[in-house]
């Protein structure tokens, strides 16, 4: 996993600096180096980061596919916090595509996990995203409630 992990980190470096072609190359290199390996955190991370890159470049269809692949792996490995990270990404992709109902579903999943594990950070994070969704849907009362919940 070490070469793949290094490829992912280099991809992240290029992604945050806006050199998207190089980022894509490193993410693809990570995925190629993991072919035939059992599913795990590194493979999930490669799919997740490729999805983030695709979302940032407006390629929402492929971003959905890769983020869902990451979510499936994280579900199999029962990595709940990383699953919440995928739900956040899927919610943002859906929001960017104008599918507010789908986005809300993903943000609700984060809130459920936050409540189940009594995790105030996840609860806050989900409440802020749900408040943003309420605002976009012109539900100002709901936005105020969710955003206030995010401050607690």
mmCIF file with all atom_site columns, C-alpha atoms in Angstrom:
data_model
loop_
_atom_site.group_PDB
_atom_site.id
_atom_site.type_symbol
_atom_site.label_atom_id
_atom_site.label_alt_id
_atom_site.label_comp_id
_atom_site.label_asym_id
_atom_site.label_entity_id
_atom_site.label_seq_id
_atom_site.pdbx_PDB_ins_code
_atom_site.Cartn_x
_atom_site.Cartn_y
_atom_site.Cartn_z
_atom_site.occupancy
_atom_site.B_iso_or_equiv
_atom_site.pdbx_formal_charge
_atom_site.auth_seq_id
_atom_site.auth_comp_id
_atom_site.auth_asym_id
_atom_site.auth_atom_id
_atom_site.pdbx_PDB_model_num
ATOM 1   C CA . UNK A 1 1   ? 0.000   0.000  0.000   1.00 0.00 ? 1   UNK A CA 1
ATOM 2   C CA . UNK A 1 2   ? 2.929   2.386  0.520   1.00 0.00 ? 2   UNK A CA 1
ATOM 3   C CA . UNK A 1 3   ? 3.410   3.266  -3.173  1.00 0.00 ? 3   UNK A CA 1
ATOM 4   C CA . UNK A 1 4   ? -0.352  3.779  -3.595  1.00 0.00 ? 4   UNK A CA 1
ATOM 5   C CA . UNK A 1 5   ? -0.522  5.896  -0.459  1.00 0.00 ? 5   UNK A CA 1
ATOM 6   C CA . UNK A 1 6   ? 2.348   8.039  -1.775  1.00 0.00 ? 6   UNK A CA 1
ATOM 7   C CA . UNK A 1 7   ? 0.616   8.412  -5.160  1.00 0.00 ? 7   UNK A CA 1
ATOM 8   C CA . UNK A 1 8   ? -2.536  9.571  -3.372  1.00 0.00 ? 8   UNK A CA 1
ATOM 9   C CA . UNK A 1 9   ? -0.614  12.134 -1.335  1.00 0.00 ? 9   UNK A CA 1
ATOM 10  C CA . UNK A 1 10  ? 1.092   13.458 -4.472  1.00 0.00 ? 10  UNK A CA 1
ATOM 11  C CA . UNK A 1 11  ? -2.297  13.601 -6.190  1.00 0.00 ? 11  UNK A CA 1
ATOM 12  C CA . UNK A 1 12  ? -3.667  15.601 -3.264  1.00 0.00 ? 12  UNK A CA 1
ATOM 13  C CA . UNK A 1 13  ? -0.753  18.007 -3.496  1.00 0.00 ? 13  UNK A CA 1
ATOM 14  C CA . UNK A 1 14  ? -1.381  18.597 -7.187  1.00 0.00 ? 14  UNK A CA 1
ATOM 15  C CA . UNK A 1 15  ? -5.147  18.852 -6.654  1.00 0.00 ? 15  UNK A CA 1
ATOM 16  C CA . UNK A 1 16  ? -4.929  21.566 -4.014  1.00 0.00 ? 16  UNK A CA 1
ATOM 17  C CA . UNK A 1 17  ? -2.497  23.529 -6.175  1.00 0.00 ? 17  UNK A CA 1
ATOM 18  C CA . UNK A 1 18  ? -4.858  23.296 -9.157  1.00 0.00 ? 18  UNK A CA 1
ATOM 19  C CA . UNK A 1 19  ? -2.699  21.051 -11.349 1.00 0.00 ? 19  UNK A CA 1
ATOM 20  C CA . UNK A 1 20  ? -5.583  18.713 -12.064 1.00 0.00 ? 20  UNK A CA 1
ATOM 21  C CA . UNK A 1 21  ? -4.030  16.659 -14.882 1.00 0.00 ? 21  UNK A CA 1
ATOM 22  C CA . UNK A 1 22  ? -1.112  15.680 -12.654 1.00 0.00 ? 22  UNK A CA 1
ATOM 23  C CA . UNK A 1 23  ? -3.469  14.946 -9.753  1.00 0.00 ? 23  UNK A CA 1
ATOM 24  C CA . UNK A 1 24  ? -5.517  12.633 -11.972 1.00 0.00 ? 24  UNK A CA 1
ATOM 25  C CA . UNK A 1 25  ? -2.366  10.863 -13.142 1.00 0.00 ? 25  UNK A CA 1
ATOM 26  C CA . UNK A 1 26  ? -1.280  10.135 -9.553  1.00 0.00 ? 26  UNK A CA 1
ATOM 27  C CA . UNK A 1 27  ? -4.736  8.948  -8.498  1.00 0.00 ? 27  UNK A CA 1
ATOM 28  C CA . UNK A 1 28  ? -4.839  6.616  -11.506 1.00 0.00 ? 28  UNK A CA 1
ATOM 29  C CA . UNK A 1 29  ? -1.350  5.377  -10.595 1.00 0.00 ? 29  UNK A CA 1
ATOM 30  C CA . UNK A 1 30  ? -2.589  4.627  -7.068  1.00 0.00 ? 30  UNK A CA 1
ATOM 31  C CA . UNK A 1 31  ? -5.592  2.725  -8.395  1.00 0.00 ? 31  UNK A CA 1
ATOM 32  C CA . UNK A 1 32  ? -3.398  0.770  -10.836 1.00 0.00 ? 32  UNK A CA 1
ATOM 33  C CA . UNK A 1 33  ? -0.938  -0.167 -8.108  1.00 0.00 ? 33  UNK A CA 1
ATOM 34  C CA . UNK A 1 34  ? -3.798  -1.563 -6.016  1.00 0.00 ? 34  UNK A CA 1
ATOM 35  C CA . UNK A 1 35  ? -5.287  -3.815 -8.699  1.00 0.00 ? 35  UNK A CA 1
ATOM 36  C CA . UNK A 1 36  ? -5.754  -7.311 -7.318  1.00 0.00 ? 36  UNK A CA 1
ATOM 37  C CA . UNK A 1 37  ? -5.292  -6.156 -3.726  1.00 0.00 ? 37  UNK A CA 1
ATOM 38  C CA . UNK A 1 38  ? -8.018  -6.676 -1.125  1.00 0.00 ? 38  UNK A CA 1
ATOM 39  C CA . UNK A 1 39  ? -10.347 -3.768 -0.482  1.00 0.00 ? 39  UNK A CA 1
ATOM 40  C CA . UNK A 1 40  ? -9.139  -1.469 2.262   1.00 0.00 ? 40  UNK A CA 1
ATOM 41  C CA . UNK A 1 41  ? -8.546  2.075  3.390   1.00 0.00 ? 41  UNK A CA 1
ATOM 42  C CA . UNK A 1 42  ? -5.978  2.896  0.701   1.00 0.00 ? 42  UNK A CA 1
ATOM 43  C CA . UNK A 1 43  ? -8.194  1.789  -2.193  1.00 0.00 ? 43  UNK A CA 1
ATOM 44  C CA . UNK A 1 44  ? -11.116 3.634  -0.663  1.00 0.00 ? 44  UNK A CA 1
ATOM 45  C CA . UNK A 1 45  ? -8.977  6.749  -0.304  1.00 0.00 ? 45  UNK A CA 1
ATOM 46  C CA . UNK A 1 46  ? -7.875  6.563  -3.948  1.00 0.00 ? 46  UNK A CA 1
ATOM 47  C CA . UNK A 1 47  ? -11.487 6.398  -5.154  1.00 0.00 ? 47  UNK A CA 1
ATOM 48  C CA . UNK A 1 48  ? -12.556 9.136  -2.737  1.00 0.00 ? 48  UNK A CA 1
ATOM 49  C CA . UNK A 1 49  ? -9.799  11.534 -3.795  1.00 0.00 ? 49  UNK A CA 1
ATOM 50  C CA . UNK A 1 50  ? -10.381 10.857 -7.484  1.00 0.00 ? 50  UNK A CA 1
ATOM 51  C CA . UNK A 1 51  ? -14.043 11.687 -6.843  1.00 0.00 ? 51  UNK A CA 1
ATOM 52  C CA . UNK A 1 52  ? -13.069 14.924 -5.103  1.00 0.00 ? 52  UNK A CA 1
ATOM 53  C CA . UNK A 1 53  ? -10.930 15.905 -8.083  1.00 0.00 ? 53  UNK A CA 1
ATOM 54  C CA . UNK A 1 54  ? -13.764 15.119 -10.476 1.00 0.00 ? 54  UNK A CA 1
ATOM 55  C CA . UNK A 1 55  ? -16.211 17.141 -8.383  1.00 0.00 ? 55  UNK A CA 1
ATOM 56  C CA . UNK A 1 56  ? -13.846 20.105 -8.336  1.00 0.00 ? 56  UNK A CA 1
ATOM 57  C CA . UNK A 1 57  ? -13.527 19.969 -12.128 1.00 0.00 ? 57  UNK A CA 1
ATOM 58  C CA . UNK A 1 58  ? -17.299 19.661 -12.673 1.00 0.00 ? 58  UNK A CA 1
ATOM 59  C CA . UNK A 1 59  ? -17.265 16.019 -13.776 1.00 0.00 ? 59  UNK A CA 1
ATOM 60  C CA . UNK A 1 60  ? -20.134 15.134 -11.451 1.00 0.00 ? 60  UNK A CA 1
ATOM 61  C CA . UNK A 1 61  ? -21.078 11.813 -13.051 1.00 0.00 ? 61  UNK A CA 1
ATOM 62  C CA . UNK A 1 62  ? -17.621 10.289 -12.525 1.00 0.00 ? 62  UNK A CA 1
ATOM 63  C CA . UNK A 1 63  ? -17.342 11.982 -9.129  1.00 0.00 ? 63  UNK A CA 1
ATOM 64  C CA . UNK A 1 64  ? -20.510 10.165 -8.051  1.00 0.00 ? 64  UNK A CA 1
ATOM 65  C CA . UNK A 1 65  ? -19.229 6.833  -9.353  1.00 0.00 ? 65  UNK A CA 1
ATOM 66  C CA . UNK A 1 66  ? -15.862 7.039  -7.614  1.00 0.00 ? 66  UNK A CA 1
ATOM 67  C CA . UNK A 1 67  ? -17.242 8.407  -4.355  1.00 0.00 ? 67  UNK A CA 1
ATOM 68  C CA . UNK A 1 68  ? -19.842 5.629  -4.279  1.00 0.00 ? 68  UNK A CA 1
ATOM 69  C CA . UNK A 1 69  ? -17.074 3.061  -4.840  1.00 0.00 ? 69  UNK A CA 1
ATOM 70  C CA . UNK A 1 70  ? -15.266 4.532  -1.862  1.00 0.00 ? 70  UNK A CA 1
ATOM 71  C CA . UNK A 1 71  ? -18.452 4.415  0.228   1.00 0.00 ? 71  UNK A CA 1
ATOM 72  C CA . UNK A 1 72  ? -19.029 0.739  -0.623  1.00 0.00 ? 72  UNK A CA 1
ATOM 73  C CA . UNK A 1 73  ? -15.525 -0.152 0.567   1.00 0.00 ? 73  UNK A CA 1
ATOM 74  C CA . UNK A 1 74  ? -15.885 1.928  3.713   1.00 0.00 ? 74  UNK A CA 1
ATOM 75  C CA . UNK A 1 75  ? -19.219 0.243  4.390   1.00 0.00 ? 75  UNK A CA 1
ATOM 76  C CA . UNK A 1 76  ? -17.621 -3.205 4.049   1.00 0.00 ? 76  UNK A CA 1
ATOM 77  C CA . UNK A 1 77  ? -14.811 -2.226 6.413   1.00 0.00 ? 77  UNK A CA 1
ATOM 78  C CA . UNK A 1 78  ? -17.307 -0.535 8.766   1.00 0.00 ? 78  UNK A CA 1
ATOM 79  C CA . UNK A 1 79  ? -15.303 2.703  8.858   1.00 0.00 ? 79  UNK A CA 1
ATOM 80  C CA . UNK A 1 80  ? -18.175 4.879  10.041  1.00 0.00 ? 80  UNK A CA 1
ATOM 81  C CA . UNK A 1 81  ? -16.345 8.208  10.173  1.00 0.00 ? 81  UNK A CA 1
ATOM 82  C CA . UNK A 1 82  ? -14.975 7.710  6.671   1.00 0.00 ? 82  UNK A CA 1
ATOM 83  C CA . UNK A 1 83  ? -18.471 6.750  5.525   1.00 0.00 ? 83  UNK A CA 1
ATOM 84  C CA . UNK A 1 84  ? -19.631 10.145 6.829   1.00 0.00 ? 84  UNK A CA 1
ATOM 85  C CA . UNK A 1 85  ? -16.871 11.767 4.768   1.00 0.00 ? 85  UNK A CA 1
ATOM 86  C CA . UNK A 1 86  ? -18.254 10.035 1.659   1.00 0.00 ? 86  UNK A CA 1
ATOM 87  C CA . UNK A 1 87  ? -21.816 11.082 2.489   1.00 0.00 ? 87  UNK A CA 1
ATOM 88  C CA . UNK A 1 88  ? -20.612 14.681 2.784   1.00 0.00 ? 88  UNK A CA 1
ATOM 89  C CA . UNK A 1 89  ? -18.952 14.455 -0.616  1.00 0.00 ? 89  UNK A CA 1
ATOM 90  C CA . UNK A 1 90  ? -22.005 12.776 -2.180  1.00 0.00 ? 90  UNK A CA 1
ATOM 91  C CA . UNK A 1 91  ? -24.215 15.455 -0.642  1.00 0.00 ? 91  UNK A CA 1
ATOM 92  C CA . UNK A 1 92  ? -22.046 18.218 -2.078  1.00 0.00 ? 92  UNK A CA 1
ATOM 93  C CA . UNK A 1 93  ? -22.015 16.590 -5.507  1.00 0.00 ? 93  UNK A CA 1
ATOM 94  C CA . UNK A 1 94  ? -25.810 16.244 -5.460  1.00 0.00 ? 94  UNK A CA 1
ATOM 95  C CA . UNK A 1 95  ? -26.149 19.847 -4.264  1.00 0.00 ? 95  UNK A CA 1
ATOM 96  C CA . UNK A 1 96  ? -23.888 21.060 -7.089  1.00 0.00 ? 96  UNK A CA 1
ATOM 97  C CA . UNK A 1 97  ? -26.069 19.105 -9.535  1.00 0.00 ? 97  UNK A CA 1
ATOM 98  C CA . UNK A 1 98  ? -29.197 20.781 -8.115  1.00 0.00 ? 98  UNK A CA 1
ATOM 99  C CA . UNK A 1 99  ? -30.567 17.561 -6.616  1.00 0.00 ? 99  UNK A CA 1
ATOM 100 C CA . UNK A 1 100 ? -31.371 18.932 -3.170  1.00 0.00 ? 100 UNK A CA 1
ATOM 101 C CA . UNK A 1 101 ? -33.435 15.948 -2.066  1.00 0.00 ? 101 UNK A CA 1
ATOM 102 C CA . UNK A 1 102 ? -30.517 13.578 -2.732  1.00 0.00 ? 102 UNK A CA 1
ATOM 103 C CA . UNK A 1 103 ? -28.098 15.965 -1.013  1.00 0.00 ? 103 UNK A CA 1
ATOM 104 C CA . UNK A 1 104 ? -30.336 16.165 2.048   1.00 0.00 ? 104 UNK A CA 1
ATOM 105 C CA . UNK A 1 105 ? -30.448 12.359 2.241   1.00 0.00 ? 105 UNK A CA 1
ATOM 106 C CA . UNK A 1 106 ? -26.651 12.181 2.464   1.00 0.00 ? 106 UNK A CA 1
ATOM 107 C CA . UNK A 1 107 ? -26.430 14.965 5.045   1.00 0.00 ? 107 UNK A CA 1
ATOM 108 C CA . UNK A 1 108 ? -29.165 13.253 7.092   1.00 0.00 ? 108 UNK A CA 1
ATOM 109 C CA . UNK A 1 109 ? -27.010 10.101 7.087   1.00 0.00 ? 109 UNK A CA 1
ATOM 110 C CA . UNK A 1 110 ? -24.184 12.095 8.660   1.00 0.00 ? 110 UNK A CA 1
ATOM 111 C CA . UNK A 1 111 ? -26.521 13.433 11.337  1.00 0.00 ? 111 UNK A CA 1
ATOM 112 C CA . UNK A 1 112 ? -27.775 9.911  12.093  1.00 0.00 ? 112 UNK A CA 1
ATOM 113 C CA . UNK A 1 113 ? -24.205 8.666  12.606  1.00 0.00 ? 113 UNK A CA 1
ATOM 114 C CA . UNK A 1 114 ? -23.386 11.704 14.722  1.00 0.00 ? 114 UNK A CA 1
ATOM 115 C CA . UNK A 1 115 ? -26.413 11.069 16.906  1.00 0.00 ? 115 UNK A CA 1
ATOM 116 C CA . UNK A 1 116 ? -25.790 7.318  17.133  1.00 0.00 ? 116 UNK A CA 1
ATOM 117 C CA . UNK A 1 117 ? -22.209 7.814  18.333  1.00 0.00 ? 117 UNK A CA 1
ATOM 118 C CA . UNK A 1 118 ? -22.939 11.039 20.220  1.00 0.00 ? 118 UNK A CA 1
ATOM 119 C CA . UNK A 1 119 ? -20.302 12.782 18.089  1.00 0.00 ? 119 UNK A CA 1
ATOM 120 C CA . UNK A 1 120 ? -20.764 16.561 18.430  1.00 0.00 ? 120 UNK A CA 1
ATOM 121 C CA . UNK A 1 121 ? -18.442 17.318 15.514  1.00 0.00 ? 121 UNK A CA 1
ATOM 122 C CA . UNK A 1 122 ? -20.476 15.182 13.096  1.00 0.00 ? 122 UNK A CA 1
ATOM 123 C CA . UNK A 1 123 ? -23.713 16.604 14.505  1.00 0.00 ? 123 UNK A CA 1
ATOM 124 C CA . UNK A 1 124 ? -22.451 20.156 13.974  1.00 0.00 ? 124 UNK A CA 1
ATOM 125 C CA . UNK A 1 125 ? -21.128 19.363 10.521  1.00 0.00 ? 125 UNK A CA 1
ATOM 126 C CA . UNK A 1 126 ? -24.417 17.772 9.418   1.00 0.00 ? 126 UNK A CA 1
ATOM 127 C CA . UNK A 1 127 ? -26.507 20.571 10.913  1.00 0.00 ? 127 UNK A CA 1
ATOM 128 C CA . UNK A 1 128 ? -24.553 23.203 8.986   1.00 0.00 ? 128 UNK A CA 1
ATOM 129 C CA . UNK A 1 129 ? -24.986 21.321 5.701   1.00 0.00 ? 129 UNK A CA 1
ATOM 130 C CA . UNK A 1 130 ? -28.694 20.772 6.378   1.00 0.00 ? 130 UNK A CA 1
ATOM 131 C CA . UNK A 1 131 ? -29.033 24.484 7.170   1.00 0.00 ? 131 UNK A CA 1
ATOM 132 C CA . UNK A 1 132 ? -27.444 25.292 3.824   1.00 0.00 ? 132 UNK A CA 1
ATOM 133 C CA . UNK A 1 133 ? -29.905 22.967 2.109   1.00 0.00 ? 133 UNK A CA 1
ATOM 134 C CA . UNK A 1 134 ? -32.833 24.641 3.895   1.00 0.00 ? 134 UNK A CA 1
ATOM 135 C CA . UNK A 1 135 ? -31.533 28.024 2.764   1.00 0.00 ? 135 UNK A CA 1
ATOM 136 C CA . UNK A 1 136 ? -31.220 26.872 -0.856  1.00 0.00 ? 136 UNK A CA 1
ATOM 137 C CA . UNK A 1 137 ? -34.782 25.540 -0.670  1.00 0.00 ? 137 UNK A CA 1
ATOM 138 C CA . UNK A 1 138 ? -35.960 28.899 0.747   1.00 0.00 ? 138 UNK A CA 1
ATOM 139 C CA . UNK A 1 139 ? -36.870 27.307 4.101   1.00 0.00 ? 139 UNK A CA 1
ATOM 140 C CA . UNK A 1 140 ? -35.461 30.099 6.232   1.00 0.00 ? 140 UNK A CA 1
ATOM 141 C CA . UNK A 1 141 ? -36.935 28.837 9.503   1.00 0.00 ? 141 UNK A CA 1
ATOM 142 C CA . UNK A 1 142 ? -35.382 25.403 8.946   1.00 0.00 ? 142 UNK A CA 1
ATOM 143 C CA . UNK A 1 143 ? -32.087 27.046 7.966   1.00 0.00 ? 143 UNK A CA 1
ATOM 144 C CA . UNK A 1 144 ? -32.029 29.061 11.184  1.00 0.00 ? 144 UNK A CA 1
ATOM 145 C CA . UNK A 1 145 ? -32.847 25.982 13.268  1.00 0.00 ? 145 UNK A CA 1
ATOM 146 C CA . UNK A 1 146 ? -30.211 23.764 11.651  1.00 0.00 ? 146 UNK A CA 1
ATOM 147 C CA . UNK A 1 147 ? -27.543 26.443 11.688  1.00 0.00 ? 147 UNK A CA 1
ATOM 148 C CA . UNK A 1 148 ? -28.320 27.205 15.350  1.00 0.00 ? 148 UNK A CA 1
ATOM 149 C CA . UNK A 1 149 ? -28.012 23.474 16.091  1.00 0.00 ? 149 UNK A CA 1
ATOM 150 C CA . UNK A 1 150 ? -24.583 23.621 14.464  1.00 0.00 ? 150 UNK A CA 1
ATOM 151 C CA . UNK A 1 151 ? -23.497 26.177 17.083  1.00 0.00 ? 151 UNK A CA 1
ATOM 152 C CA . UNK A 1 152 ? -24.468 24.017 20.059  1.00 0.00 ? 152 UNK A CA 1
#
